Each structure stands twice: as structure tokens, then as C-alpha cells.
Coordinates of C-alpha atoms and ligand atoms in Angstrom, one line a residue:
M359 CA -2.7 -21.9 -13.3
N360 CA 0.6 -21.3 -15.1
F361 CA 3.8 -21.8 -13.1
N362 CA 6.1 -20.7 -16.0
L363 CA 7.7 -17.3 -16.2
S364 CA 6.3 -15.2 -19.1
D365 CA 8.7 -14.6 -22.0
A366 CA 9.1 -11.0 -20.7
H367 CA 9.9 -12.1 -17.1
A368 CA 12.3 -14.8 -18.3
M369 CA 14.1 -12.2 -20.5
L370 CA 14.4 -9.7 -17.7
Q371 CA 15.7 -12.4 -15.4
K372 CA 18.4 -13.2 -18.0
V373 CA 19.3 -9.5 -18.4
A374 CA 19.6 -9.1 -14.6
R375 CA 21.7 -12.3 -14.3
E376 CA 24.1 -11.1 -17.0
F377 CA 24.3 -7.6 -15.3
A378 CA 24.9 -9.2 -11.9
E379 CA 27.7 -11.4 -13.3
K380 CA 29.4 -8.6 -15.2
E381 CA 28.8 -5.5 -13.0
V382 CA 28.1 -6.8 -9.5
A383 CA 30.1 -10.0 -8.9
P384 CA 33.5 -8.6 -9.6
L385 CA 33.1 -5.9 -6.9
A386 CA 31.3 -7.9 -4.2
A387 CA 34.3 -9.1 -2.1
E388 CA 36.1 -5.8 -2.2
L389 CA 33.0 -3.8 -1.3
D390 CA 32.4 -6.2 1.6
L391 CA 35.9 -5.5 2.8
T392 CA 35.9 -1.7 2.5
G393 CA 32.2 -1.1 3.1
E394 CA 32.2 1.4 0.3
F395 CA 28.8 2.3 -1.2
P396 CA 28.5 1.2 -4.9
R397 CA 26.9 4.4 -6.2
E398 CA 28.3 3.8 -9.7
T399 CA 26.6 0.4 -9.8
F400 CA 23.4 2.0 -8.6
E401 CA 23.5 4.5 -11.5
K402 CA 24.2 1.6 -13.9
M403 CA 21.1 -0.2 -12.5
A404 CA 19.1 3.0 -13.1
K405 CA 20.2 3.1 -16.7
C406 CA 19.1 -0.5 -17.1
G407 CA 15.7 0.4 -15.8
F408 CA 16.1 -1.6 -12.6
T409 CA 15.6 1.3 -10.1
G410 CA 12.4 2.3 -11.8
I411 CA 10.8 -1.1 -11.7
G412 CA 7.3 -0.7 -10.4
T413 CA 7.0 2.9 -11.4
P414 CA 4.6 3.5 -14.2
V415 CA 6.0 4.4 -17.6
E416 CA 4.3 7.8 -17.7
Y417 CA 6.4 8.8 -14.6
G418 CA 9.6 7.6 -16.1
G419 CA 9.7 4.1 -14.7
S420 CA 10.0 0.8 -16.5
G421 CA 6.5 -0.1 -15.6
A422 CA 7.3 -3.7 -14.8
D423 CA 5.4 -5.5 -12.1
E424 CA 6.3 -6.9 -8.6
L425 CA 7.5 -10.3 -9.9
A426 CA 9.8 -8.4 -12.3
K427 CA 11.2 -6.5 -9.3
S428 CA 11.6 -9.7 -7.3
L429 CA 13.5 -11.4 -10.2
V430 CA 15.9 -8.6 -10.5
V431 CA 16.6 -8.3 -6.8
T432 CA 17.1 -12.0 -6.6
E433 CA 19.6 -12.1 -9.4
I434 CA 21.6 -9.1 -8.0
A435 CA 21.5 -10.7 -4.5
R436 CA 23.1 -13.9 -5.8
K437 CA 26.2 -11.9 -6.5
C438 CA 26.1 -9.2 -3.9
A439 CA 23.4 -8.9 -1.2
A440 CA 24.5 -5.4 -0.2
T441 CA 23.8 -4.1 -3.8
A442 CA 20.5 -5.9 -3.9
A443 CA 19.5 -4.4 -0.5
T444 CA 20.3 -0.9 -1.8
L445 CA 18.2 -1.5 -4.9
S446 CA 15.3 -3.1 -3.1
I447 CA 15.1 -0.5 -0.3
H448 CA 15.4 2.4 -2.8
T449 CA 12.2 1.2 -4.4
I450 CA 10.2 1.8 -1.2
F451 CA 10.2 5.6 -1.6
P452 CA 8.7 5.5 -5.1
S453 CA 6.2 2.9 -4.1
V454 CA 5.0 5.3 -1.3
I455 CA 4.7 8.2 -3.7
I456 CA 2.9 6.1 -6.3
K457 CA 0.3 5.0 -3.8
F458 CA -0.1 8.0 -1.6
G459 CA 1.6 11.0 -3.2
T460 CA 0.1 14.0 -4.9
E461 CA 0.4 14.5 -8.7
E462 CA 3.1 17.2 -8.1
Q463 CA 5.1 14.7 -6.0
K464 CA 4.8 12.0 -8.6
T465 CA 5.9 14.3 -11.4
K466 CA 8.8 15.7 -9.4
Y467 CA 10.2 12.6 -7.8
L468 CA 9.3 9.5 -9.7
P469 CA 11.3 10.1 -12.9
L470 CA 14.4 11.0 -10.9
C471 CA 14.1 7.8 -8.8
G472 CA 13.7 5.8 -12.0
D473 CA 16.3 6.2 -14.7
G474 CA 17.4 9.6 -13.2
G475 CA 19.7 7.8 -10.9
K476 CA 18.6 9.5 -7.7
L477 CA 18.7 7.3 -4.6
S478 CA 15.9 7.3 -2.0
A479 CA 15.5 6.0 1.5
F480 CA 12.8 5.1 4.0
A481 CA 13.2 6.5 7.5
L482 CA 11.0 4.9 10.1
T483 CA 13.2 3.3 12.8
E484 CA 14.4 5.1 15.8
P485 CA 16.5 4.1 18.8
N486 CA 13.3 3.3 20.8
A487 CA 11.1 2.5 17.8
G488 CA 12.3 -0.7 16.2
S489 CA 9.8 -3.6 16.2
D490 CA 7.5 -1.2 18.0
A491 CA 7.3 1.1 15.1
G492 CA 4.5 3.0 16.6
S493 CA 6.8 4.5 19.3
V494 CA 8.4 7.0 16.9
K495 CA 9.4 10.2 18.8
T496 CA 10.6 12.5 15.9
T497 CA 8.3 15.4 15.6
A498 CA 7.2 17.5 12.6
I499 CA 5.3 20.5 13.9
A500 CA 3.5 22.7 11.5
D501 CA 4.6 26.3 11.4
G502 CA 3.0 28.4 8.7
D503 CA 3.5 26.6 5.4
E504 CA 6.3 24.5 6.8
Y505 CA 6.9 21.5 9.1
V506 CA 9.8 21.7 11.5
L507 CA 11.4 18.3 12.1
N508 CA 13.3 17.4 15.3
G509 CA 14.5 14.0 16.2
T510 CA 16.9 11.1 15.3
K511 CA 16.4 8.1 13.1
C512 CA 18.7 5.1 13.1
F513 CA 19.7 2.1 11.0
I514 CA 18.5 3.9 7.8
T515 CA 19.7 2.0 4.8
G516 CA 21.1 4.3 2.1
G517 CA 20.2 7.3 4.3
G518 CA 23.5 9.1 3.9
Q519 CA 23.6 8.8 0.1
A520 CA 19.9 9.3 -0.4
D521 CA 18.7 12.3 -2.4
Y522 CA 15.2 11.9 -1.1
L523 CA 13.8 10.4 2.1
V524 CA 10.4 9.7 3.4
V525 CA 10.6 10.4 7.1
F526 CA 7.9 9.2 9.5
S527 CA 7.4 11.8 12.2
L528 CA 4.7 13.0 14.6
T529 CA 2.7 15.9 13.3
D530 CA 0.5 15.5 16.4
P531 CA 2.7 14.2 19.3
T532 CA -0.3 13.9 21.6
N533 CA -2.0 11.3 19.4
G534 CA 0.5 8.3 19.5
L535 CA 0.7 6.4 16.2
K536 CA -2.4 8.2 15.0
G537 CA -0.3 11.4 15.1
L538 CA 2.3 10.0 12.7
S539 CA 2.8 11.4 9.2
A540 CA 5.0 10.7 6.2
I541 CA 7.0 13.7 5.1
I542 CA 9.6 14.0 2.3
V543 CA 13.0 15.4 3.2
E544 CA 15.5 16.2 0.5
K545 CA 19.3 15.8 0.9
G546 CA 20.9 19.1 1.8
T547 CA 17.9 20.6 3.6
P548 CA 19.3 22.8 6.4
G549 CA 18.9 21.1 9.8
F550 CA 19.2 17.6 8.3
S551 CA 22.5 15.9 8.9
I552 CA 24.0 12.4 8.9
G553 CA 25.1 11.0 12.3
K554 CA 26.8 7.7 13.0
I555 CA 27.7 5.5 10.1
E556 CA 27.3 1.9 11.3
E557 CA 29.9 -0.8 11.0
K558 CA 28.0 -3.9 10.2
M559 CA 28.4 -7.7 10.2
G560 CA 27.0 -8.1 6.7
I561 CA 25.7 -6.3 3.7
R562 CA 28.6 -4.0 4.5
A563 CA 28.4 -2.0 1.2
S564 CA 24.9 -1.0 1.8
E565 CA 25.3 2.1 3.9
T566 CA 23.4 2.2 7.2
V567 CA 23.3 5.5 9.1
E568 CA 21.8 7.7 11.7
L569 CA 19.8 10.7 10.6
I570 CA 19.6 13.9 12.7
F571 CA 16.8 16.5 12.3
D572 CA 17.5 19.7 14.2
N573 CA 14.9 22.3 13.4
C574 CA 14.8 21.0 9.9
R575 CA 12.2 23.0 7.9
V576 CA 10.4 21.4 4.9
P577 CA 7.4 22.8 2.9
R578 CA 4.0 21.4 4.0
K579 CA 3.5 20.2 0.5
N580 CA 6.1 17.5 1.3
L581 CA 3.4 15.7 3.3
V582 CA 2.6 12.4 1.7
G583 CA -1.0 11.3 2.1
K584 CA -2.9 12.7 5.0
E585 CA -1.7 13.9 8.4
G586 CA -2.1 11.1 11.0
K587 CA -2.0 8.3 8.3
G588 CA 1.8 7.8 8.5
F589 CA 1.6 4.5 10.4
N590 CA -0.8 3.0 7.8
I591 CA 1.5 4.3 5.0
A592 CA 4.6 2.8 6.7
M593 CA 2.9 -0.6 7.2
T594 CA 1.6 -0.7 3.6
A595 CA 5.1 0.2 2.4
L596 CA 6.7 -2.5 4.6
D597 CA 4.3 -5.1 3.2
G598 CA 5.8 -4.6 -0.2
A599 CA 9.3 -4.1 1.0
R600 CA 9.1 -7.5 2.7
I601 CA 8.8 -9.2 -0.7
G602 CA 12.0 -7.4 -1.6
V603 CA 13.9 -8.8 1.5
A604 CA 12.4 -12.2 0.7
S605 CA 13.8 -11.9 -2.8
Q606 CA 17.2 -11.0 -1.5
A607 CA 17.2 -14.0 0.8
L608 CA 16.1 -16.2 -2.1
G609 CA 19.0 -14.9 -4.2
I610 CA 21.5 -15.6 -1.4
A611 CA 20.1 -19.1 -0.8
E612 CA 20.1 -20.0 -4.6
E613 CA 23.7 -18.9 -5.0
A614 CA 24.8 -20.8 -1.8
L615 CA 23.2 -23.9 -3.1
D616 CA 24.8 -23.6 -6.5
E617 CA 28.2 -23.1 -4.8
A618 CA 27.7 -26.2 -2.7
V619 CA 26.8 -28.3 -5.8
K620 CA 29.8 -27.1 -7.8
Y621 CA 32.1 -27.7 -4.9
M622 CA 30.8 -31.2 -4.2
K623 CA 31.3 -32.2 -7.8
E624 CA 34.9 -30.9 -7.9
R625 CA 36.2 -31.7 -4.4
V626 CA 37.8 -35.2 -4.0
Q627 CA 38.2 -36.7 -0.6
F628 CA 38.8 -40.4 0.3
G629 CA 39.4 -41.0 -3.4
Q630 CA 36.0 -39.9 -4.6
P631 CA 34.0 -36.6 -5.2
L632 CA 32.0 -35.3 -2.3
T633 CA 28.8 -36.3 -4.2
A634 CA 29.6 -39.9 -3.3
L635 CA 28.9 -39.1 0.3
Q636 CA 25.3 -39.7 1.2
G637 CA 25.3 -37.5 4.3
L638 CA 26.3 -34.5 2.2
N639 CA 23.8 -35.4 -0.5
W640 CA 21.1 -35.2 2.1
Y641 CA 22.2 -31.7 3.0
I642 CA 21.8 -30.8 -0.7
A643 CA 18.3 -32.3 -0.7
E644 CA 17.2 -30.2 2.3
M645 CA 18.8 -27.1 0.9
A646 CA 17.2 -27.5 -2.6
T647 CA 13.8 -28.1 -1.0
K648 CA 14.0 -25.0 1.0
V649 CA 15.1 -22.9 -2.0
E650 CA 12.3 -24.3 -4.1
A651 CA 9.7 -23.6 -1.4
A652 CA 11.1 -20.0 -0.8
K653 CA 10.9 -19.3 -4.5
W654 CA 7.2 -20.1 -4.8
M655 CA 6.3 -18.3 -1.7
V656 CA 8.1 -15.2 -3.0
Y657 CA 6.5 -15.5 -6.4
N658 CA 3.1 -16.0 -4.8
A659 CA 3.3 -12.9 -2.7
A660 CA 4.5 -10.9 -5.7
F661 CA 1.6 -12.2 -7.8
L662 CA -1.0 -11.4 -5.1
K663 CA 0.4 -7.8 -4.8
Q664 CA 0.5 -7.1 -8.5
T665 CA -3.0 -8.4 -9.0
G666 CA -4.4 -6.2 -6.3
Q667 CA -5.2 -9.0 -3.8
P668 CA -4.4 -8.9 -0.1
F669 CA -0.8 -10.0 0.4
T670 CA 0.2 -8.9 3.9
K671 CA 0.2 -12.4 5.3
E672 CA 1.8 -14.0 2.3
A673 CA 4.6 -11.4 2.1
A674 CA 5.3 -12.0 5.8
M675 CA 5.3 -15.7 5.3
A676 CA 7.6 -15.4 2.3
K677 CA 10.0 -13.1 4.2
L678 CA 10.0 -15.3 7.3
F679 CA 10.6 -18.5 5.3
A680 CA 13.1 -17.2 2.7
S681 CA 15.2 -15.5 5.3
E682 CA 15.4 -18.6 7.5
A683 CA 16.1 -20.7 4.3
A684 CA 19.0 -18.3 3.5
M685 CA 20.5 -18.8 6.9
F686 CA 20.1 -22.6 6.7
V687 CA 21.4 -22.9 3.2
T688 CA 24.4 -20.6 3.5
N689 CA 25.4 -22.4 6.8
L690 CA 25.2 -25.8 5.2
S691 CA 27.0 -24.7 2.1
L692 CA 29.8 -23.3 4.2
Q693 CA 29.9 -26.6 6.1
I694 CA 30.2 -28.6 2.9
H695 CA 33.1 -26.3 1.9
G696 CA 34.8 -27.2 5.2
G697 CA 37.8 -25.0 6.1
Y698 CA 37.8 -23.4 2.6
G699 CA 34.2 -22.1 3.3
Y700 CA 35.5 -20.3 6.4
M701 CA 38.1 -18.4 4.4
K702 CA 37.6 -15.2 2.5
D703 CA 38.9 -16.9 -0.8
Y704 CA 35.4 -18.3 -1.1
P705 CA 32.2 -16.2 -0.9
L706 CA 30.4 -18.4 1.6
E707 CA 31.4 -16.6 4.8
R708 CA 30.3 -13.3 3.3
M709 CA 27.0 -14.8 2.2
L710 CA 26.4 -16.2 5.6
R711 CA 27.0 -12.8 7.2
D712 CA 24.8 -11.2 4.6
A713 CA 22.0 -13.7 5.1
K714 CA 21.6 -12.9 8.8
I715 CA 20.2 -9.4 8.3
T716 CA 17.3 -10.8 6.2
E717 CA 15.9 -12.3 9.4
I718 CA 16.1 -8.9 11.1
Y719 CA 15.4 -5.9 8.8
E720 CA 12.0 -4.8 7.4
G721 CA 10.6 -6.6 10.5
T722 CA 12.2 -9.5 12.5
S723 CA 11.2 -13.1 12.1
E724 CA 9.4 -12.7 15.4
I725 CA 7.4 -9.7 14.1
H726 CA 6.5 -11.7 11.1
K727 CA 5.1 -14.4 13.3
V728 CA 2.9 -11.8 15.0
V729 CA 1.7 -10.5 11.6
I730 CA 1.0 -14.1 10.3
S731 CA -0.7 -15.4 13.4
R732 CA -2.9 -12.3 13.7
A733 CA -4.0 -12.8 10.0
V734 CA -4.6 -16.6 10.5
L735 CA -6.5 -16.2 13.7
R736 CA -8.6 -13.2 12.6
Ligands
LIG249 N1 -1.1 -2.3 6.1 C1 -1.8 -1.1 6.4 N2 -2.2 -0.7 7.6 C2 -1.8 -1.5 8.6 C3 -1.1 -2.7 8.4 C4 -0.7 -3.1 7.1 N3 -0.1 -4.2 6.8 N4 -0.8 -3.3 9.6 C5 -1.4 -2.5 10.5 N5 -2.0 -1.5 9.9 C6 -2.7 -0.4 10.6 C7 -3.9 -0.9 11.3 O1 -5.0 -1.1 10.5 C8 -4.1 0.2 12.4 O2 -4.8 1.3 11.7 P1 -6.2 1.8 12.2 O3 -6.1 2.1 13.7 O4 -6.4 3.0 11.3 O5 -7.1 0.6 11.9 C9 -2.7 0.6 12.7 O6 -1.9 0.3 11.5 C10 -2.1 0.0 13.9 O7 -2.1 -1.4 13.7 P2 -1.7 -2.4 14.9 O8 -2.7 -2.2 16.0 O9 -1.7 -3.8 14.3 O10 -0.3 -1.9 15.3 P3 0.8 -2.5 16.3 O11 1.3 -1.4 17.1 O12 0.2 -3.7 17.1 O13 2.0 -3.0 15.4 C11 3.2 -4.4 14.0 C12 1.9 -3.8 14.4 C13 3.9 -5.1 15.1 C14 2.9 -5.4 12.9 C15 4.1 -3.2 13.5 O14 4.5 -2.4 14.5 C16 5.3 -3.7 12.7 O15 5.3 -4.2 11.6 N6 6.5 -3.6 13.3 C17 7.8 -3.9 12.7 C18 8.3 -2.7 12.1 C19 9.4 -3.0 11.1 O16 9.2 -3.8 10.2 N7 10.5 -2.3 11.3 C20 11.5 -2.3 10.3 C21 11.6 -0.9 10.0 S1 12.1 -0.6 8.4 S2 13.9 -1.3 8.2

């Protein structure tokens, strides 16, 4: 058992760290304020090969593995969780095409989603189908060689900017979740429009929108996998995506810990640096222990996935633990910073707001407890 990163992984981590410091960190506070989507940064990430991580080289990706993806998302999240969310969620669409798509879909979409700079999104959630993902109501009824989509999706990350979306809709509305199918919709398709753009508490620069399908016609060849297999495809995709969210949470927690350590060494109160105060040092011990545990849980889930082993439970555990660690660590780091931590001059208040979503999206902590307990008790 080797716990060291390979030379290639360590090099990629270094490249991603430098990219995050140079291209992501300087924009983070401003993007948080304006909520503007950093499309230019996304295109720069595409040029660096980050958006094609996980996509095989023959389809224009960088071919790197799950751990590589996790390392990049973690490094970006350290500086801007919203940018990391955009990157991480973008990789779900290619992962679905790689696993379930036809050769034609792979050849068409994968190179564009890699260094082609096209953005993609994953559209499952609806107003009444959140944790209960099987309650989707959007329909995709076959009509000749087309599907006609009708319905509304909500809280779709990157949905307004996305060039390609995989939309989960009922091809057989009489069959519950066994009637659900995965269908590709391209930006600009008539009948597909963007509804409400959400104002969020955190990850404000990652666009979150409502999608409206009103007699939206797409070719039947846009079906991914088989009709009626959409729920299984969505669940498989979410298993992988949860490693991405866990990686974001890990990045936020790592950065918040580093900020706390730096501040404690610099800040003098009662004639001595904060590091002389045992109460605060104990906070650091608890924070560092959670960060360390989260890191190994994330790496373990990534390792299981990339070596073809079952990883549903471990991805859920990593996501549950890392997201709660991110909340714990950002909260204590802000506390250590005192009044300064509460002000926008420091990044802590943004990081605390950003951390919260990691306990909610791609499955809430409560849903993860369902997934984990079912796996353990099976
Ligand atoms: N991978 C592949 N298939 C899976 C799976 C997984 N991880 N988990 C479940 N499935 C399959 C099951 O095998 C079953 O298929 P078959 O009937 O063909 O055997 C089907 O999906 C239904 O499974 P189950 O009965 O467990 O479904 P439930 O309705 O009980 O829901 C949970 C399962 C709660 C785990 C699911 O709805 C879920 O993950 N909800 C959260 C959704 C979410 O993360 N939303 C965020 C949206 S994206 S931001």
C-alpha cells in the first residue's frame, strides 16, 4: 500500500495550484459579489486540460484518472469554490457519455467538452423531485424520430451557460422511475429556454438556473443508454459526482485551515501571538484532524472508482464527511479570525457560505446517510 501521490499526480497538483493562485484567486471575491459566471476561466481550464480530465485521450480528453480530477478540483476550490463547482459539475456530462453513450455521441461531444471549451450540465432536479429524484415529471414523448420534451428543471448548475445538457425525463410516464430516460439537449434548441436565475447564499459565481422545456424537439439519437434506464444512469453519475463535491469541500477546508494557521501566527493579543493560546490550538488540532481524514476518504473513493471497484458507499461517506468538515473548519477558522473573519476583507465569510452547499447538493447529508446505511446493512 502506497500513500504517496505518484510523480504525475504531484505534478498535476502543482500545476493546478499555480493555476488557481494566478487565474482563480484574484477573481474570487469580485465574482462572489457580482455573481458573474467566469466563462473565461472555464475556457482557460479547458486549455490546461482540466475540463477533459477523465475523458480518454482518443476522444480529446487528457485521459487522467479520478484522483487527478479530485486533486484539480480541490486546488481550484481552495481559491474559489464556485469555479471548482462549475468544473466539477461540467465533468458529469462527459462521464455519462463515456459510460453509456453511443460511439457517435462520444465522437461528437467528448472532444468539445474537453479542450474544446464547451460547457455541459446535468439536469435531474425538479421542484418536486429533489432528494426524491425518482419523482421527475418532465416528459420526453417519442414522436417519429424525435422526442418532445415538456417540463421544468430547477437548481441546475451551469444550465444557462451550458452548450450541452443531459436531461432526465419520462419517456414512459406510466412507469415511474422505470420510465425515466437520459436525453441530450443542446443549447439553442427551439422550445428550450432558461427561466429563473437563482440568487444564492454561496458559490455565487456558479450559475444556478431553471430550465423550461415547452414542446422542445430533439432527435431520438440523443437518447443516452436505453429507454427506462435513466434513473440508474443518474445514480451512477451522481456516485462519481459526489467525489467531486467531496473534493470541493476538502479544498475549502484545507484553505480555511491554512488561513487560520497564518492568522494565529501573525495576530498578537495579550502581548503574544494567538498560537500561545491553548484553546485556539485545540481548535487547530480538531480542524487539521478532520482535513486529514477527509483527504484520505476522498482519495480512497477516487482510487476505488478508477480501479473499477464498487465505490457508491465510499463516495457517499467521503461526501458526507468532507462537507461536514468544510462547515466545521470554515466556522472555526472564522471564529479564530474574530471580527476580521466576519468582514469581507478576509475570505472566511465567503468560504463559510460556499461550504454550506456541499452539505446539500449532489445529495444532502441525510440522503448520504440513507445510501451509507443501506450499503452497510445490506
Ligand atoms: N448506481 C446505479 N444504480 C442505482 C444506484 C447507484 N448508486 N442506486 C440505486 N440505483 C438503482 C437501483 O438498483 C434501482 O434499480 P433497479 O430497480 O433496476 O434495481 C433503482 O436505481 C432504484 O433504486 P432505489 O430503490 O434505491 O431508489 P430510491 O427511490 O429509494 O432512491 C436515493 C434512492 C434516495 C438514493 C436516490 O433517490 C438519491 O440519490 N436521491 C438524491 C438525489 C440527488 O442526489 N439529488 C441531487 C441532484 S443533482 S444536483
